[in-house]
PDB file of C-alpha atoms and ligand atoms in Angstrom:
ATOM      1  CA  MET A 100      11.752   6.620  -9.399  1.00 68.00           C
ATOM      2  CA  ASP A 101       8.926   8.715 -10.746  1.00 90.00           C
ATOM      3  CA  PHE A 102       5.580   6.887 -10.809  1.00 96.00           C
ATOM      4  CA  LYS A 103       5.393   7.353 -14.571  1.00 97.00           C
ATOM      5  CA  GLU A 104       8.670   5.529 -15.134  1.00 97.00           C
ATOM      6  CA  ASN A 105       7.423   2.644 -12.969  1.00 98.00           C
ATOM      7  CA  LEU A 106       4.154   2.472 -14.869  1.00 98.00           C
ATOM      8  CA  ILE A 107       5.848   2.606 -18.267  1.00 98.00           C
ATOM      9  CA  LYS A 108       8.245  -0.148 -17.193  1.00 98.00           C
ATOM     10  CA  ALA A 109       5.296  -2.275 -15.994  1.00 98.00           C
ATOM     11  CA  GLY A 110       3.642  -1.628 -19.372  1.00 98.00           C
ATOM     12  CA  LYS A 111       6.650  -2.849 -21.361  1.00 98.00           C
ATOM     13  CA  ILE A 112       6.794  -6.049 -19.325  1.00 98.00           C
ATOM     14  CA  VAL A 113       3.075  -6.792 -19.544  1.00 98.00           C
ATOM     15  CA  ARG A 114       3.077  -6.165 -23.298  1.00 98.00           C
ATOM     16  CA  GLU A 115       5.812  -8.736 -23.801  1.00 98.00           C
ATOM     17  CA  ALA A 116       4.026 -11.191 -21.490  1.00 98.00           C
ATOM     18  CA  ARG A 117       0.775 -10.681 -23.424  1.00 98.00           C
ATOM     19  CA  GLU A 118       2.501 -11.477 -26.734  1.00 98.00           C
ATOM     20  CA  TYR A 119       3.991 -14.574 -25.099  1.00 98.00           C
ATOM     21  CA  ALA A 120       0.522 -15.626 -23.887  1.00 98.00           C
ATOM     22  CA  LYS A 121      -0.707 -15.501 -27.501  1.00 98.00           C
ATOM     23  CA  GLU A 122       2.118 -17.843 -28.543  1.00 98.00           C
ATOM     24  CA  ILE A 123       1.476 -20.461 -25.867  1.00 98.00           C
ATOM     25  CA  ALA A 124      -2.335 -20.528 -25.783  1.00 98.00           C
ATOM     26  CA  ASN A 125      -2.611 -23.532 -28.094  1.00 98.00           C
ATOM     27  CA  GLU A 126      -4.709 -26.644 -28.515  1.00 98.00           C
ATOM     28  CA  LYS A 127      -3.952 -29.221 -25.761  1.00 98.00           C
ATOM     29  CA  ALA A 128      -2.213 -26.676 -23.495  1.00 98.00           C
ATOM     30  CA  LYS A 129      -3.449 -26.862 -19.903  1.00 98.00           C
ATOM     31  CA  TYR A 130      -4.979 -23.674 -18.527  1.00 98.00           C
ATOM     32  CA  ILE A 131      -2.563 -23.890 -15.617  1.00 98.00           C
ATOM     33  CA  GLU A 132       0.447 -24.116 -17.955  1.00 98.00           C
ATOM     34  CA  VAL A 133      -0.646 -20.949 -19.731  1.00 98.00           C
ATOM     35  CA  ALA A 134      -1.182 -19.069 -16.464  1.00 98.00           C
ATOM     36  CA  GLU A 135       2.024 -20.234 -14.792  1.00 98.00           C
ATOM     37  CA  LYS A 136       4.233 -19.725 -17.848  1.00 98.00           C
ATOM     38  CA  VAL A 137       2.936 -16.173 -18.254  1.00 98.00           C
ATOM     39  CA  GLU A 138       3.434 -15.503 -14.539  1.00 98.00           C
ATOM     40  CA  LYS A 139       6.996 -16.825 -14.812  1.00 98.00           C
ATOM     41  CA  LYS A 140       7.630 -14.681 -17.896  1.00 98.00           C
ATOM     42  CA  ILE A 141       6.531 -11.612 -15.916  1.00 98.00           C
ATOM     43  CA  SER A 142       8.957 -12.333 -13.111  1.00 97.00           C
ATOM     44  CA  ASP A 143      11.786 -13.228 -15.548  1.00 98.00           C
ATOM     45  CA  LEU A 144      11.298  -9.809 -17.137  1.00 98.00           C
ATOM     46  CA  GLY A 145      11.677  -8.127 -13.740  1.00 97.00           C
ATOM     47  CA  GLY A 146       8.016  -7.427 -13.006  1.00 97.00           C
ATOM     48  CA  LYS A 147       5.569  -8.630 -10.386  1.00 98.00           C
ATOM     49  CA  CYS A 148       2.075  -9.934 -11.086  1.00 98.00           C
ATOM     50  CA  ALA A 149      -0.528  -7.342 -10.151  1.00 98.00           C
ATOM     51  CA  PHE A 150      -3.068 -10.188  -9.934  1.00 98.00           C
ATOM     52  CA  PRO A 151      -3.182 -13.881 -10.920  1.00 98.00           C
ATOM     53  CA  VAL A 152      -3.236 -14.470 -14.684  1.00 98.00           C
ATOM     54  CA  ASP A 153      -6.806 -15.241 -15.746  1.00 98.00           C
ATOM     55  CA  VAL A 154      -7.602 -17.764 -18.472  1.00 98.00           C
ATOM     56  CA  SER A 155     -11.334 -17.281 -19.052  1.00 98.00           C
ATOM     57  CA  VAL A 156     -12.779 -19.449 -21.822  1.00 98.00           C
ATOM     58  CA  ASN A 157     -15.868 -19.164 -24.079  1.00 98.00           C
ATOM     59  CA  HIS A 158     -18.864 -17.863 -22.063  1.00 98.00           C
ATOM     60  CA  ILE A 159     -16.712 -17.162 -18.996  1.00 98.00           C
ATOM     61  CA  ALA A 160     -15.998 -13.440 -19.246  1.00 98.00           C
ATOM     62  CA  ALA A 161     -13.474 -12.945 -16.449  1.00 98.00           C
ATOM     63  CA  HIS A 162     -11.847 -13.914 -13.122  1.00 98.00           C
ATOM     64  CA  ASP A 163     -11.067 -17.533 -13.945  1.00 98.00           C
ATOM     65  CA  THR A 164      -7.575 -18.382 -12.769  1.00 98.00           C
ATOM     66  CA  PRO A 165      -6.599 -22.072 -12.676  1.00 98.00           C
ATOM     67  CA  LEU A 166      -6.735 -23.906  -9.356  1.00 97.00           C
ATOM     68  CA  TYR A 167      -3.596 -25.641  -8.047  1.00 96.00           C
ATOM     69  CA  ASN A 168      -4.840 -29.019  -9.342  1.00 96.00           C
ATOM     70  CA  ASP A 169      -6.585 -27.726 -12.475  1.00 98.00           C
ATOM     71  CA  GLU A 170      -6.859 -30.340 -15.223  1.00 98.00           C
ATOM     72  CA  ARG A 171      -8.626 -28.236 -17.848  1.00 98.00           C
ATOM     73  CA  VAL A 172      -7.121 -28.239 -21.337  1.00 98.00           C
ATOM     74  CA  LEU A 173      -7.664 -25.832 -24.231  1.00 98.00           C
ATOM     75  CA  VAL A 174      -9.466 -27.485 -27.134  1.00 98.00           C
ATOM     76  CA  LYS A 175      -9.987 -26.546 -30.769  1.00 98.00           C
ATOM     77  CA  GLY A 176     -12.636 -23.843 -31.126  1.00 98.00           C
ATOM     78  CA  ASP A 177     -12.155 -22.346 -27.638  1.00 98.00           C
ATOM     79  CA  LEU A 178     -12.323 -18.573 -27.305  1.00 98.00           C
ATOM     80  CA  VAL A 179      -9.748 -17.631 -24.675  1.00 98.00           C
ATOM     81  CA  LYS A 180      -9.351 -14.357 -22.794  1.00 98.00           C
ATOM     82  CA  VAL A 181      -5.982 -14.005 -21.114  1.00 98.00           C
ATOM     83  CA  ASP A 182      -6.076 -11.101 -18.658  1.00 98.00           C
ATOM     84  CA  LEU A 183      -2.802 -10.112 -17.015  1.00 98.00           C
ATOM     85  CA  GLY A 184      -1.328  -7.288 -14.985  1.00 98.00           C
ATOM     86  CA  VAL A 185       2.169  -6.244 -13.955  1.00 98.00           C
ATOM     87  CA  HIS A 186       3.178  -3.799 -11.274  1.00 98.00           C
ATOM     88  CA  VAL A 187       6.424  -2.006 -10.559  1.00 97.00           C
ATOM     89  CA  ASP A 188       6.432  -0.494  -7.068  1.00 97.00           C
ATOM     90  CA  GLY A 189       2.623  -0.800  -7.040  1.00 97.00           C
ATOM     91  CA  TYR A 190       2.050   0.966 -10.363  1.00 98.00           C
ATOM     92  CA  ILE A 191      -0.072  -1.370 -12.430  1.00 98.00           C
ATOM     93  CA  ALA A 192      -0.328  -2.002 -16.167  1.00 98.00           C
ATOM     94  CA  ASP A 193      -3.437  -4.103 -16.865  1.00 98.00           C
ATOM     95  CA  THR A 194      -4.100  -5.661 -20.281  1.00 98.00           C
ATOM     96  CA  ALA A 195      -5.945  -8.533 -21.950  1.00 98.00           C
ATOM     97  CA  VAL A 196      -6.096 -10.350 -25.245  1.00 98.00           C
ATOM     98  CA  THR A 197      -8.567 -12.780 -26.801  1.00 98.00           C
ATOM     99  CA  VAL A 198      -7.409 -15.690 -28.954  1.00 98.00           C
ATOM    100  CA  GLU A 199      -9.242 -18.459 -30.724  1.00 98.00           C
ATOM    101  CA  ILE A 200      -7.810 -21.976 -30.593  1.00 98.00           C
ATOM    102  CA  GLY A 201      -7.323 -23.438 -34.080  1.00 97.00           C
ATOM    103  CA  THR A 202     -10.480 -22.031 -35.712  1.00 97.00           C
ATOM    104  CA  ASN A 203     -11.686 -18.766 -37.237  1.00 97.00           C
ATOM    105  CA  ASN A 204     -15.281 -18.714 -36.011  1.00 97.00           C
ATOM    106  CA  TYR A 205     -15.014 -15.655 -33.771  1.00 98.00           C
ATOM    107  CA  LYS A 206     -12.872 -13.268 -35.789  1.00 98.00           C
ATOM    108  CA  LYS A 207     -15.666 -10.688 -35.879  1.00 98.00           C
ATOM    109  CA  LEU A 208     -16.399 -10.999 -32.164  1.00 98.00           C
ATOM    110  CA  ILE A 209     -12.719 -10.599 -31.286  1.00 98.00           C
ATOM    111  CA  GLY A 210     -12.425  -7.699 -33.741  1.00 98.00           C
ATOM    112  CA  ALA A 211     -15.433  -5.929 -32.214  1.00 98.00           C
ATOM    113  CA  ALA A 212     -13.773  -5.640 -28.782  1.00 98.00           C
ATOM    114  CA  GLU A 213     -10.434  -4.660 -30.342  1.00 98.00           C
ATOM    115  CA  LYS A 214     -11.927  -1.990 -32.588  1.00 98.00           C
ATOM    116  CA  ALA A 215     -13.975  -0.596 -29.712  1.00 98.00           C
ATOM    117  CA  LEU A 216     -10.799  -0.398 -27.615  1.00 98.00           C
ATOM    118  CA  ASN A 217      -8.839   1.347 -30.361  1.00 98.00           C
ATOM    119  CA  MET A 218     -11.540   3.972 -30.784  1.00 98.00           C
ATOM    120  CA  ALA A 219     -11.939   4.420 -27.026  1.00 98.00           C
ATOM    121  CA  VAL A 220      -8.206   4.915 -26.531  1.00 98.00           C
ATOM    122  CA  LYS A 221      -8.286   7.941 -28.852  1.00 98.00           C
ATOM    123  CA  LEU A 222     -10.737   9.578 -26.434  1.00 98.00           C
ATOM    124  CA  ALA A 223      -8.634   8.839 -23.360  1.00 98.00           C
ATOM    125  CA  VAL A 224      -7.035  12.296 -23.324  1.00 98.00           C
ATOM    126  CA  PRO A 225      -7.224  15.222 -20.890  1.00 98.00           C
ATOM    127  CA  ASN A 226     -10.645  16.941 -20.797  1.00 98.00           C
ATOM    128  CA  SER A 227     -12.564  14.091 -22.453  1.00 98.00           C
ATOM    129  CA  GLU A 228     -15.788  13.373 -20.607  1.00 98.00           C
ATOM    130  CA  ILE A 229     -15.987   9.812 -19.361  1.00 98.00           C
ATOM    131  CA  PHE A 230     -19.343   9.001 -20.974  1.00 98.00           C
ATOM    132  CA  GLU A 231     -17.814   9.606 -24.424  1.00 98.00           C
ATOM    133  CA  ILE A 232     -15.603   6.544 -24.007  1.00 98.00           C
ATOM    134  CA  GLY A 233     -18.476   4.241 -23.076  1.00 98.00           C
ATOM    135  CA  LYS A 234     -20.580   5.683 -25.847  1.00 98.00           C
ATOM    136  CA  VAL A 235     -18.058   4.878 -28.557  1.00 98.00           C
ATOM    137  CA  ILE A 236     -17.515   1.354 -27.150  1.00 98.00           C
ATOM    138  CA  GLN A 237     -21.250   0.692 -27.143  1.00 98.00           C
ATOM    139  CA  GLU A 238     -21.684   2.044 -30.679  1.00 98.00           C
ATOM    140  CA  GLU A 239     -18.781   0.093 -32.102  1.00 98.00           C
ATOM    141  CA  ILE A 240     -19.772  -3.245 -30.538  1.00 98.00           C
ATOM    142  CA  THR A 241     -23.441  -2.813 -31.388  1.00 98.00           C
ATOM    143  CA  SER A 242     -22.732  -1.852 -34.999  1.00 98.00           C
ATOM    144  CA  SER A 243     -20.633  -5.028 -35.328  1.00 98.00           C
ATOM    145  CA  GLY A 244     -23.751  -7.017 -34.407  1.00 98.00           C
ATOM    146  CA  PHE A 245     -22.830  -7.865 -30.802  1.00 98.00           C
ATOM    147  CA  THR A 246     -23.699  -6.655 -27.307  1.00 98.00           C
ATOM    148  CA  PRO A 247     -21.316  -4.923 -24.880  1.00 98.00           C
ATOM    149  CA  ILE A 248     -21.242  -6.339 -21.347  1.00 98.00           C
ATOM    150  CA  LYS A 249     -22.796  -3.657 -19.174  1.00 98.00           C
ATOM    151  CA  ASN A 250     -21.796  -4.839 -15.742  1.00 98.00           C
ATOM    152  CA  LEU A 251     -18.091  -5.172 -16.480  1.00 98.00           C
ATOM    153  CA  SER A 252     -16.154  -1.920 -16.666  1.00 98.00           C
ATOM    154  CA  GLY A 253     -12.801  -0.347 -17.127  1.00 98.00           C
ATOM    155  CA  HIS A 254     -11.468   1.484 -14.083  1.00 98.00           C
ATOM    156  CA  GLY A 255      -8.954   3.810 -12.560  1.00 98.00           C
ATOM    157  CA  LEU A 256      -5.701   2.407 -11.176  1.00 98.00           C
ATOM    158  CA  LYS A 257      -3.757   3.690  -8.197  1.00 98.00           C
ATOM    159  CA  GLN A 258      -0.664   2.461  -6.389  1.00 97.00           C
ATOM    160  CA  TYR A 259      -1.437  -1.102  -5.199  1.00 97.00           C
ATOM    161  CA  GLN A 260      -5.118  -0.662  -6.176  1.00 97.00           C
ATOM    162  CA  VAL A 261      -6.377  -2.378  -9.341  1.00 97.00           C
ATOM    163  CA  HIS A 262      -9.918  -1.019  -9.252  1.00 96.00           C
ATOM    164  CA  THR A 263     -10.542   2.596  -8.319  1.00 97.00           C
ATOM    165  CA  GLU A 264     -12.694   5.453  -9.534  1.00 96.00           C
ATOM    166  CA  PRO A 265     -13.673   6.339 -12.189  1.00 97.00           C
ATOM    167  CA  ALA A 266     -15.631   3.437 -13.703  1.00 98.00           C
ATOM    168  CA  ILE A 267     -15.129   3.401 -17.469  1.00 98.00           C
ATOM    169  CA  THR A 268     -18.290   1.622 -18.543  1.00 98.00           C
ATOM    170  CA  ASN A 269     -18.846  -0.191 -21.835  1.00 98.00           C
ATOM    171  CA  TYR A 270     -21.949   1.912 -22.516  1.00 98.00           C
ATOM    172  CA  ASN A 271     -22.919   5.580 -22.244  1.00 98.00           C
ATOM    173  CA  ASN A 272     -23.374   6.141 -18.504  1.00 97.00           C
ATOM    174  CA  ASN A 273     -23.791   9.940 -18.834  1.00 98.00           C
ATOM    175  CA  ASP A 274     -20.824  10.595 -16.565  1.00 98.00           C
ATOM    176  CA  LYS A 275     -19.667  14.109 -17.467  1.00 98.00           C
ATOM    177  CA  THR A 276     -16.524  13.906 -15.302  1.00 97.00           C
ATOM    178  CA  LYS A 277     -13.457  15.013 -17.237  1.00 98.00           C
ATOM    179  CA  LEU A 278     -10.287  12.993 -17.522  1.00 98.00           C
ATOM    180  CA  LYS A 279      -7.244  14.764 -16.144  1.00 98.00           C
ATOM    181  CA  GLU A 280      -3.585  14.573 -17.034  1.00 97.00           C
ATOM    182  CA  ASP A 281      -1.671  11.847 -15.140  1.00 97.00           C
ATOM    183  CA  MET A 282      -4.769   9.783 -14.299  1.00 98.00           C
ATOM    184  CA  ILE A 283      -4.191   6.079 -14.896  1.00 98.00           C
ATOM    185  CA  ILE A 284      -7.153   4.247 -16.414  1.00 98.00           C
ATOM    186  CA  ALA A 285      -7.840   0.831 -17.908  1.00 98.00           C
ATOM    187  CA  ILE A 286     -10.349   0.522 -20.734  1.00 99.00           C
ATOM    188  CA  GLU A 287     -11.715  -2.978 -21.318  1.00 98.00           C
ATOM    189  CA  PRO A 288     -14.528  -3.552 -23.800  1.00 98.00           C
ATOM    190  CA  PHE A 289     -16.241  -6.938 -23.609  1.00 99.00           C
ATOM    191  CA  ALA A 290     -18.349  -8.036 -26.607  1.00 99.00           C
ATOM    192  CA  THR A 291     -20.754 -10.964 -26.448  1.00 99.00           C
ATOM    193  CA  THR A 292     -23.224 -12.951 -28.513  1.00 98.00           C
ATOM    194  CA  GLY A 293     -25.297 -13.225 -25.320  1.00 98.00           C
ATOM    195  CA  GLN A 294     -27.332 -10.877 -23.187  1.00 98.00           C
ATOM    196  CA  GLY A 295     -24.612  -8.407 -22.235  1.00 98.00           C
ATOM    197  CA  LEU A 296     -24.533  -9.225 -18.520  1.00 98.00           C
ATOM    198  CA  VAL A 297     -22.346 -11.378 -16.322  1.00 98.00           C
ATOM    199  CA  THR A 298     -23.551 -13.214 -13.243  1.00 98.00           C
ATOM    200  CA  GLU A 299     -21.599 -14.500 -10.250  1.00 98.00           C
ATOM    201  CA  GLY A 300     -20.479 -18.076 -10.815  1.00 98.00           C
ATOM    202  CA  LYS A 301     -18.330 -20.418  -8.776  1.00 97.00           C
ATOM    203  CA  ASN A 302     -15.596 -19.301  -6.399  1.00 97.00           C
ATOM    204  CA  SER A 303     -12.454 -18.365  -8.306  1.00 98.00           C
ATOM    205  CA  GLY A 304      -9.786 -19.007  -5.696  1.00 98.00           C
ATOM    206  CA  ILE A 305      -8.766 -15.352  -6.200  1.00 98.00           C
ATOM    207  CA  TYR A 306      -8.748 -13.257  -3.032  1.00 98.00           C
ATOM    208  CA  GLU A 307      -7.829  -9.839  -1.809  1.00 96.00           C
ATOM    209  CA  LEU A 308      -7.049  -8.478   1.594  1.00 95.00           C
ATOM    210  CA  VAL A 309      -9.937  -6.329   2.809  1.00 94.00           C
ATOM    211  CA  ASN A 310      -9.349  -5.885   6.522  1.00 91.00           C
ATOM    212  CA  LEU A 311      -5.889  -6.375   7.977  1.00 86.00           C
ATOM    213  CA  LYS A 312      -6.996  -7.267  11.488  1.00 87.00           C
ATOM    214  CA  ASN A 313      -5.576  -9.900  13.760  1.00 85.00           C
ATOM    215  CA  THR A 314      -6.498 -13.551  13.607  1.00 87.00           C
ATOM    216  CA  ARG A 315      -5.982 -15.877  16.564  1.00 85.00           C
ATOM    217  CA  ASN A 316      -4.760 -18.834  14.531  1.00 91.00           C
ATOM    218  CA  PHE A 317      -0.964 -18.821  14.377  1.00 92.00           C
ATOM    219  CA  GLU A 318      -0.803 -20.554  10.960  1.00 94.00           C
ATOM    220  CA  ALA A 319      -3.373 -18.227   9.460  1.00 95.00           C
ATOM    221  CA  ARG A 320      -1.389 -15.297  10.807  1.00 94.00           C
ATOM    222  CA  LYS A 321       1.685 -16.484   8.898  1.00 96.00           C
ATOM    223  CA  ILE A 322      -0.316 -16.538   5.672  1.00 96.00           C
ATOM    224  CA  LEU A 323      -1.660 -13.085   6.352  1.00 95.00           C
ATOM    225  CA  LYS A 324       1.832 -11.748   6.932  1.00 95.00           C
ATOM    226  CA  PHE A 325       3.001 -13.332   3.681  1.00 97.00           C
ATOM    227  CA  VAL A 326       0.056 -11.880   1.758  1.00 96.00           C
ATOM    228  CA  SER A 327       0.463  -8.351   3.045  1.00 94.00           C
ATOM    229  CA  GLU A 328       4.244  -8.404   2.501  1.00 96.00           C
ATOM    230  CA  ASN A 329       4.107  -9.902  -0.976  1.00 97.00           C
ATOM    231  CA  TYR A 330       0.847  -8.686  -2.490  1.00 97.00           C
ATOM    232  CA  ASN A 331      -0.082  -5.730  -0.313  1.00 95.00           C
ATOM    233  CA  THR A 332      -3.716  -4.985  -1.267  1.00 94.00           C
ATOM    234  CA  LEU A 333      -3.459  -6.629  -4.713  1.00 98.00           C
ATOM    235  CA  PRO A 334      -5.376  -9.805  -5.598  1.00 98.00           C
ATOM    236  CA  PHE A 335      -3.696 -13.192  -5.080  1.00 98.00           C
ATOM    237  CA  CYS A 336      -4.873 -16.786  -5.519  1.00 98.00           C
ATOM    238  CA  ASN A 337      -4.910 -20.020  -3.589  1.00 96.00           C
ATOM    239  CA  ARG A 338      -2.584 -21.583  -6.189  1.00 98.00           C
ATOM    240  CA  TRP A 339       0.127 -19.138  -5.039  1.00 98.00           C
ATOM    241  CA  ILE A 340      -0.557 -19.711  -1.338  1.00 98.00           C
ATOM    242  CA  ILE A 341      -0.569 -23.503  -1.681  1.00 98.00           C
ATOM    243  CA  LYS A 342       2.816 -23.304  -3.432  1.00 97.00           C
ATOM    244  CA  GLU A 343       4.218 -21.485  -0.390  1.00 97.00           C
ATOM    245  CA  PHE A 344       2.381 -23.166   2.511  1.00 97.00           C
ATOM    246  CA  GLY A 345       1.102 -26.498   1.179  1.00 97.00           C
ATOM    247  CA  LEU A 346      -2.423 -27.900   0.918  1.00 96.00           C
ATOM    248  CA  LYS A 347      -3.334 -27.193   4.557  1.00 94.00           C
ATOM    249  CA  SER A 348      -3.416 -23.501   3.661  1.00 96.00           C
ATOM    250  CA  GLN A 349      -6.747 -24.023   1.869  1.00 96.00           C
ATOM    251  CA  PHE A 350      -8.485 -24.375   5.222  1.00 95.00           C
ATOM    252  CA  LEU A 351      -6.656 -21.370   6.625  1.00 96.00           C
ATOM    253  CA  LEU A 352      -7.744 -19.263   3.641  1.00 97.00           C
ATOM    254  CA  LYS A 353     -11.300 -20.395   4.291  1.00 96.00           C
ATOM    255  CA  GLN A 354     -10.936 -19.295   7.899  1.00 95.00           C
ATOM    256  CA  LEU A 355      -9.554 -15.884   6.903  1.00 96.00           C
ATOM    257  CA  GLU A 356     -12.452 -15.555   4.495  1.00 96.00           C
ATOM    258  CA  ASN A 357     -14.967 -16.400   7.244  1.00 96.00           C
ATOM    259  CA  GLU A 358     -13.358 -13.786   9.478  1.00 95.00           C
ATOM    260  CA  LYS A 359     -13.801 -11.266   6.641  1.00 96.00           C
ATOM    261  CA  ILE A 360     -10.083 -10.527   6.563  1.00 96.00           C
ATOM    262  CA  ILE A 361      -9.837 -11.629   2.935  1.00 97.00           C
ATOM    263  CA  GLN A 362     -12.558 -11.660   0.322  1.00 97.00           C
ATOM    264  CA  GLN A 363     -12.951 -14.104  -2.564  1.00 98.00           C
ATOM    265  CA  PHE A 364     -13.958 -13.167  -6.115  1.00 98.00           C
ATOM    266  CA  ALA A 365     -16.479 -15.153  -8.121  1.00 98.00           C
ATOM    267  CA  ILE A 366     -15.903 -16.428 -11.668  1.00 98.00           C
ATOM    268  CA  LEU A 367     -18.025 -14.325 -14.031  1.00 98.00           C
ATOM    269  CA  PRO A 368     -19.978 -16.241 -16.720  1.00 98.00           C
ATOM    270  CA  GLU A 369     -22.128 -14.454 -19.278  1.00 98.00           C
ATOM    271  CA  LYS A 370     -25.766 -14.705 -18.235  1.00 98.00           C
ATOM    272  CA  ALA A 371     -27.086 -16.273 -21.459  1.00 98.00           C
ATOM    273  CA  LYS A 372     -23.885 -18.312 -21.937  1.00 98.00           C
ATOM    274  CA  GLY A 373     -22.993 -16.154 -24.929  1.00 98.00           C
ATOM    275  CA  MET A 374     -19.450 -16.255 -26.261  1.00 98.00           C
ATOM    276  CA  VAL A 375     -17.338 -13.385 -24.912  1.00 99.00           C
ATOM    277  CA  SER A 376     -14.346 -11.460 -26.289  1.00 99.00           C
ATOM    278  CA  GLN A 377     -12.319  -8.844 -24.407  1.00 99.00           C
ATOM    279  CA  ALA A 378      -9.584  -6.343 -25.205  1.00 98.00           C
ATOM    280  CA  GLU A 379      -7.864  -4.118 -22.654  1.00 99.00           C
ATOM    281  CA  HIS A 380      -5.219  -1.431 -22.388  1.00 98.00           C
ATOM    282  CA  THR A 381      -3.956   0.790 -19.593  1.00 99.00           C
ATOM    283  CA  ILE A 382      -3.579   4.478 -20.401  1.00 98.00           C
ATOM    284  CA  LEU A 383      -1.651   7.224 -18.662  1.00 98.00           C
ATOM    285  CA  VAL A 384      -3.833  10.193 -19.534  1.00 98.00           C
ATOM    286  CA  GLY A 385      -1.796  12.839 -21.331  1.00 98.00           C
ATOM    287  CA  TYR A 386       0.892  10.326 -22.266  1.00 97.00           C
ATOM    288  CA  GLY A 387      -0.966   7.519 -24.022  1.00 98.00           C
ATOM    289  CA  VAL A 388      -1.273   3.734 -23.949  1.00 98.00           C
ATOM    290  CA  VAL A 389       1.345   2.072 -21.754  1.00 98.00           C
ATOM    291  CA  THR A 390       0.451  -1.520 -22.616  1.00 98.00           C
TER     292      THR A 390
HETATM  293 MN1  LIG B 223      -7.427  -6.878 -16.864  1.00 56.93          MN
HETATM  294 MN1  LIG B 224      -8.881  -4.190 -15.823  1.00 56.93          MN
END
């Protein structure tokens, strides 16, 4: 199948899963229920997760996927970013939505990221210069009275690679590179009431394979084989590995991390603990939004 057909199929699935996430992100729902139900929806629809579903709440901007024993529950007033991706044969559709749990305190903040995304998408056409996208995102978020997060960016997507060149920043980075037909890019404005920067927080339990070299431990080798066969170079999480190999696998993941075979992502809180909203679409340049 043509890569475009795979990408468009991934987009249809992730769109439906995103709408489902909006329905189930309710007061008293556990973070882990939201993540696992959305992941199940993706596989029921015939897709594969391109990365673990993230449920990042309030001042946490990104990369928070529930742990296997996560007890956290959504409460009234929470501002929830659900970030999800689907791939078909490695072609990835990446999207996100922000919802507020039972209140209407952050309508403007949510709207700022959404409006910025809608305006940015119009510029995601062949021959646009990349800085134009960041510029419009920055202007839209700033004119709404918020701050864009500067050190989180949209990105290119390639087969089995979630983050490639070019970086699509949320501010004018003066990059005069032109977009070309058939490039796949994700645009993801983040708006905050804080400083506009994320820092590295706690370990997320999300990993990716960085160096497929041999490990001496037989058990660790089995995990490595499973990871490369099932996720290739895409991110995975310890929740998924524990489901397959049991609790002992936590130590083996640690060992693989120490050997620099896999690398762990950090949770990304906003530096001033500002509230954060996010919106995201994947675009096939010359075709349009696929999510
Ligand atoms: Mn995303
Ligand atoms: Mn993304």
